[in-house]
Coordinates of C-alpha atoms in Angstrom, one line a residue:
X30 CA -17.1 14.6 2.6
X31 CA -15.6 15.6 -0.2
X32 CA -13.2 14.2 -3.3
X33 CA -10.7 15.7 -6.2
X34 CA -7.7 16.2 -7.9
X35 CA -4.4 17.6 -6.9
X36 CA -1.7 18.2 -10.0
X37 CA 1.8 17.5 -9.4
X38 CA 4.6 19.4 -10.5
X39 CA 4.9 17.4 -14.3
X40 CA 0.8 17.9 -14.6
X41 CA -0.2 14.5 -13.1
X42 CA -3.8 14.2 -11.9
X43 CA -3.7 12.5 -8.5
X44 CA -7.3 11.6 -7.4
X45 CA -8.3 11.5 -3.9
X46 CA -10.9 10.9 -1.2
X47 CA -11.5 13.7 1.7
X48 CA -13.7 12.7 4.3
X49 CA -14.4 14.1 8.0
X50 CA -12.5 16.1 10.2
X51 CA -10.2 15.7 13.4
X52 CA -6.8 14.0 13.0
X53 CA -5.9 12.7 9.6
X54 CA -5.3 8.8 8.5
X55 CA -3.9 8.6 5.0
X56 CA -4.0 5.3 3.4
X57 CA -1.9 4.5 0.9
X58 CA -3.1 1.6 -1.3
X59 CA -1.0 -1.5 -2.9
X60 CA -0.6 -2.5 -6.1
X61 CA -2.6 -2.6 -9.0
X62 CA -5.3 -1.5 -6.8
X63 CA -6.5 2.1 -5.9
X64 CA -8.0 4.2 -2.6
X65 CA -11.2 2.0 -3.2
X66 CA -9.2 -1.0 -1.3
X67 CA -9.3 1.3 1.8
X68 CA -13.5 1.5 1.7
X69 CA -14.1 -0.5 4.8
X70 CA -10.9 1.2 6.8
X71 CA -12.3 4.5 5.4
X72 CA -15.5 3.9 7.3
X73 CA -14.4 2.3 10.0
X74 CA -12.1 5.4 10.9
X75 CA -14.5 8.3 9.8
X76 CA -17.0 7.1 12.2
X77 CA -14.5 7.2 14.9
X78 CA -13.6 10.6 14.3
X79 CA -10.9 10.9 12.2
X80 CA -10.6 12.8 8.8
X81 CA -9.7 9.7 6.7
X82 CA -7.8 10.5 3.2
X83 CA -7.0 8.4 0.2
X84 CA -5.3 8.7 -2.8
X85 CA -5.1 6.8 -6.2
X86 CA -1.3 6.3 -6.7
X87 CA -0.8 7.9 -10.3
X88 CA -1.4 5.6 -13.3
X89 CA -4.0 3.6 -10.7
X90 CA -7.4 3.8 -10.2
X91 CA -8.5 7.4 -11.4
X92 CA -5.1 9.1 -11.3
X93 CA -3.7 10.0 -15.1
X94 CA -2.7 7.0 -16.6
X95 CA 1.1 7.9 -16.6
X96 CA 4.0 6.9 -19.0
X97 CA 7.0 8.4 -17.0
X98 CA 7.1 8.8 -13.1
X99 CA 6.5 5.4 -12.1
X100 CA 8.8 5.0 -9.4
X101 CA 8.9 5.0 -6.0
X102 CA 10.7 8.8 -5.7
X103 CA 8.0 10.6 -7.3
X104 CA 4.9 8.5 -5.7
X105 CA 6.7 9.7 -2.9
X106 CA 6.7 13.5 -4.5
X107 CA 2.7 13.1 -5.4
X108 CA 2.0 12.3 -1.8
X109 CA 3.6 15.5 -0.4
X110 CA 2.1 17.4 -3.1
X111 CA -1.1 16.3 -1.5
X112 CA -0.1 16.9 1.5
X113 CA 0.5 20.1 0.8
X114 CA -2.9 20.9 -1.1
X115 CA -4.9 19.4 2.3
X116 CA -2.2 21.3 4.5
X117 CA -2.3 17.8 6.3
X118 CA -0.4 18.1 9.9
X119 CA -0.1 15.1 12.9
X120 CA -1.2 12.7 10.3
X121 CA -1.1 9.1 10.3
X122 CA 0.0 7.3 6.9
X123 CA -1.2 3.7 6.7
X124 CA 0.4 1.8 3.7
X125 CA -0.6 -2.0 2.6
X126 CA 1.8 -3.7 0.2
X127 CA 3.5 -0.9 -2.2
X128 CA 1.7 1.7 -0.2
X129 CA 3.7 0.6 2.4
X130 CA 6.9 1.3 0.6
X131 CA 5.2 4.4 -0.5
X132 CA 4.8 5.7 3.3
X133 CA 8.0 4.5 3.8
X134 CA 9.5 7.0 1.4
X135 CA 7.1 9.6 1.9
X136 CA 7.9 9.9 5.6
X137 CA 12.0 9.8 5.5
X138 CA 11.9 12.3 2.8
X139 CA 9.0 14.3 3.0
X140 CA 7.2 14.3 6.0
X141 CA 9.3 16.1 8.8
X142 CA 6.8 17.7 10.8
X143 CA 3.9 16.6 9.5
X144 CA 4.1 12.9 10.3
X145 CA 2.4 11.5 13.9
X146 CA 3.1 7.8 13.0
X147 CA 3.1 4.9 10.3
X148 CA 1.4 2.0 10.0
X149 CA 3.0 -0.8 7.5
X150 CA 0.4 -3.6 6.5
X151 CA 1.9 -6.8 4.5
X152 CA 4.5 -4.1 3.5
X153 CA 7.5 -4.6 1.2
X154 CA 9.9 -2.8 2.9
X155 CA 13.0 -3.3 3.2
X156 CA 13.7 -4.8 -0.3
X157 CA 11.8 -8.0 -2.4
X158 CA 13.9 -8.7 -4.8
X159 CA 16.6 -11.4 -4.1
X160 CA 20.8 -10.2 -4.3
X161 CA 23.6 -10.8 -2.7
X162 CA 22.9 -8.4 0.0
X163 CA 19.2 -10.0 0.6
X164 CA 19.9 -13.9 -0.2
X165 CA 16.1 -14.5 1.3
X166 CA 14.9 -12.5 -1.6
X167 CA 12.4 -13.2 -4.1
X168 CA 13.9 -14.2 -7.2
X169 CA 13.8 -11.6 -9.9
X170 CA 12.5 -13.9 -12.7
X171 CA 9.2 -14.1 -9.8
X172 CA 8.7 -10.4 -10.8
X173 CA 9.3 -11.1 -14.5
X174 CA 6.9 -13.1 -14.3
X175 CA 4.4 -11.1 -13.5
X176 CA 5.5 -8.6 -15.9
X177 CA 5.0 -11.6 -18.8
X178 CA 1.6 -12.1 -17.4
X179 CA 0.5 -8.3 -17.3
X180 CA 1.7 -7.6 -21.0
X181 CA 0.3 -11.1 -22.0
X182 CA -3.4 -11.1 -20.8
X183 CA -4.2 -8.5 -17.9
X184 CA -7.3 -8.8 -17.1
X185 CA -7.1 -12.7 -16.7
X186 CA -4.3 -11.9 -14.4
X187 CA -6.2 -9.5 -12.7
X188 CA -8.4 -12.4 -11.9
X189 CA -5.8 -15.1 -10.7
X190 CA -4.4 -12.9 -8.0
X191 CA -6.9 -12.3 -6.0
X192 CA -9.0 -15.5 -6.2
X193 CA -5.8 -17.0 -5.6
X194 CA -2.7 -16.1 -2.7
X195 CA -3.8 -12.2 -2.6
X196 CA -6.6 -13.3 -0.1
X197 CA -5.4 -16.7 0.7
X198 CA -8.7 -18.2 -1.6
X199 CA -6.3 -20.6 -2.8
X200 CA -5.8 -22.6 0.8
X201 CA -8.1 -25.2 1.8
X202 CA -11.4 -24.3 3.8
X203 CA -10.8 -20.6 2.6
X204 CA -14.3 -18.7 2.6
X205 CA -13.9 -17.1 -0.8
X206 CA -15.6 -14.3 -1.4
X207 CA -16.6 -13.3 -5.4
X208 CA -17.2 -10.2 -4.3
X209 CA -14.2 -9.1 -3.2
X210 CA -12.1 -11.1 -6.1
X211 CA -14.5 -9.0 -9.0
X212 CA -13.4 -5.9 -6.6
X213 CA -10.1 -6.2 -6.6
X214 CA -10.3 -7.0 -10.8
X215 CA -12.4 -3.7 -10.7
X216 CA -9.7 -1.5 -9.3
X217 CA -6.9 -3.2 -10.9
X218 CA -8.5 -2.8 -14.1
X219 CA -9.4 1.2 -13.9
X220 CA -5.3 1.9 -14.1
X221 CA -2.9 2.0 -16.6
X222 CA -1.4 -1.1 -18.2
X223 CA 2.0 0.8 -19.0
X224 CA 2.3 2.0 -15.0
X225 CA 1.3 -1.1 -13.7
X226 CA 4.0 -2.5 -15.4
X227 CA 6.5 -0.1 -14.1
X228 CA 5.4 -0.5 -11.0
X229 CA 6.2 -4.0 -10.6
X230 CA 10.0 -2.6 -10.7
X231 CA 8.9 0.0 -8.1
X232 CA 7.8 -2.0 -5.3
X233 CA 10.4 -5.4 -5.9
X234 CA 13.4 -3.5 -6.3
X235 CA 13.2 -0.5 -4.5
X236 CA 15.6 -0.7 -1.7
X237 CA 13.9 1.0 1.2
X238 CA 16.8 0.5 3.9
X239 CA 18.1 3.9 4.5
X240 CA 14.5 5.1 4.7
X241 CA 13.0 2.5 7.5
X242 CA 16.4 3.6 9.4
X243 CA 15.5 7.6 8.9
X244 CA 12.0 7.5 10.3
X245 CA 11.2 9.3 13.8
X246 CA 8.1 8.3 14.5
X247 CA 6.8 5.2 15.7
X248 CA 5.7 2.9 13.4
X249 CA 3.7 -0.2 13.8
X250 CA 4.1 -3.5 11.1
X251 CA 1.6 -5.5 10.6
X252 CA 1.9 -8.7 8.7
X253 CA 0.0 -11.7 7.8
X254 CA 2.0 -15.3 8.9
X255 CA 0.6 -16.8 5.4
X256 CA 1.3 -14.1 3.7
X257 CA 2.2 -15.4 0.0
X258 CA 3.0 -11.9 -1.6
X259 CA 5.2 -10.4 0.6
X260 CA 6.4 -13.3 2.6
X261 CA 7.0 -12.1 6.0
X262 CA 10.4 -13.3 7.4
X263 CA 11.9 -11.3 4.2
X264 CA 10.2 -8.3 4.7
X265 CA 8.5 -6.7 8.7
X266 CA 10.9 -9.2 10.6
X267 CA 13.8 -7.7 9.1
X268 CA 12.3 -3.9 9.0
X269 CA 11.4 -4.2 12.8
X270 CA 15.4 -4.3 13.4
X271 CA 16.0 -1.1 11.3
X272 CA 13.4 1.0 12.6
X273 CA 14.1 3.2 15.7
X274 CA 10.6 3.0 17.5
X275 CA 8.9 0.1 15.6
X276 CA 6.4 -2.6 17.0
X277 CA 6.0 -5.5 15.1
X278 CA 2.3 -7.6 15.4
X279 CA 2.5 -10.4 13.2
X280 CA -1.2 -12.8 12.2
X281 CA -1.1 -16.8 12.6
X282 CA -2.5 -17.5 9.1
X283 CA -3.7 -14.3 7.8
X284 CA -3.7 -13.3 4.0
X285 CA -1.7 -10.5 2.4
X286 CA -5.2 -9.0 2.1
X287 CA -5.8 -9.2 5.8
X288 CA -7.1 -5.6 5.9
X289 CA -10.2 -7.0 3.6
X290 CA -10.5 -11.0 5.0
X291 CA -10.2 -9.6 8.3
X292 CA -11.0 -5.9 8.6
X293 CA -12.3 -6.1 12.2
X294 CA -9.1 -7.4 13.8
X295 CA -7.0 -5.0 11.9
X296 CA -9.2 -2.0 12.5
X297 CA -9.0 -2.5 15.9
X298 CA -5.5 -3.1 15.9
X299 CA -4.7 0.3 14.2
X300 CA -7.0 2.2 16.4
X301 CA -5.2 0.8 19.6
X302 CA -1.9 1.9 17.7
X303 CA -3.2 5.3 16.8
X304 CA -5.1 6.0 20.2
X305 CA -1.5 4.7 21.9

């Protein structure tokens, strides 16, 4: 078990987490977050025999804190750079939220022939952001919004998303956990105000079309019914009709932080995917 850095082409630290051997799972966390959101998946997997990586995206967690390169190409780039350094083959990308965009990316540009399958958890892909060409859209002043509320007070805002929608805490008869809302303020709070901000650009507005269309290998969607970030008939019931060997499993009343409020259904959901 083992964890480092791997530096991009522009000099970018990315951290990431190396455990076990066998056939590689790399998660790909969501935004503001960092590979620490993976913990329990990380576990899970290890102990069934898989070598389990994850990365912090760069400008989260314990990546460098980066001004420039906060877009959804050069995630994309950082990811095969790791790749690359871990000489990763017949792996299985896992991507929650942004990460999900990220795999998206990763695998129709950069992973020809190194790429098993894909797993897309609460995903954004295709595209958030509301146009004329995706009239079901979030609005764009949703996504200004949060960009008021980062630059205004972070750390508070750090706290109102997960004890709120992230987990579905703000529903009635939720079980709300403080441990996993100070968590999720923990990660967010280890990256960089500047690419967090970027990134809310990155993962609304990133238009991930051509790329769900591109990919070879099957993919499996997974996504919450009451999910209130990435609402879901906007995002994996529209991506399961672009994708060429997709399977779409969708959750009466789960979270957009399923993975976390309900890590046993989805672990055994992916291992039946990845065992398929």
């Amino acid at each position: 078990m083992s964890s480092g850095f791997v530096t991009t082409s522009d000099g970018t630290q990315i951290f990431y987490k190396d455990w076990g051997t066998g056939q590689p799972i790399v998660f790909h966390h969501g935004w503001p977050l960092s590979a620490d959101d993976w913990d329990t998946q990380m576990l899970f997997f290890l102990h069934q025999g898989f070598r389990v990586i994850a990365h912090d995206r760069r400008g989260h967690g314990r990546s460098s804190q980066t001004e420039h390169g906060n877009e959804m190409d050069t995630y994309a780039a950082d990811v095969a750079a790791l790749v690359q350094k871990l000489d990763l083959k017949d792996a299985i990308h896992v991507g929650h939220s942004t990460g999900g965009g990220e795999v998206a990316h990763y695998v129709a540009r950069h992973g020809k022939g190194r790429v098993a399958k894909a797993a897309l958890l609460g995903a954004v892909p295709p595209i958030m952001v509301k146009s004329d060409k995706n009239p079901g859209g979030l609005p764009l002043e949703v996504f200004d919004g949060f960009r008021a509320a980062l630059a205004a007070n972070r750390a508070q805002f750090f706290l109102d998303i997960p004890a709120g929608p992230f987990y579905g805490f703000n529903r009635a008869g939720a079980k709300v956990s403080e441990g996993v809302i100070r968590n999720w303020w923990r990660q967010a709070m280890m990256g960089g105000t500047k690419a967090h901000y970027d990134c809310i650009k990155a993962f609304s507005e990133t238009d991930f079309t051509e790329d769900l269309k591109a990919i070879d290998v099957p993919v499996f969607l997974m996504h919450g019914e009451d999910d209130q970030i990435v609402p879901i008939d906007d995002s994996a019931k529209i991506g399961i009709k672009l994708l060429k060997h997709g399977t779409l499993k969708t959750y009466p009343g789960f979270p957009h932080g399923m993975a976390t409020t309900h890590a046993d259904v989805i672990n055994a959901d992916l291992l039946a995917f990845i065992k398929g």
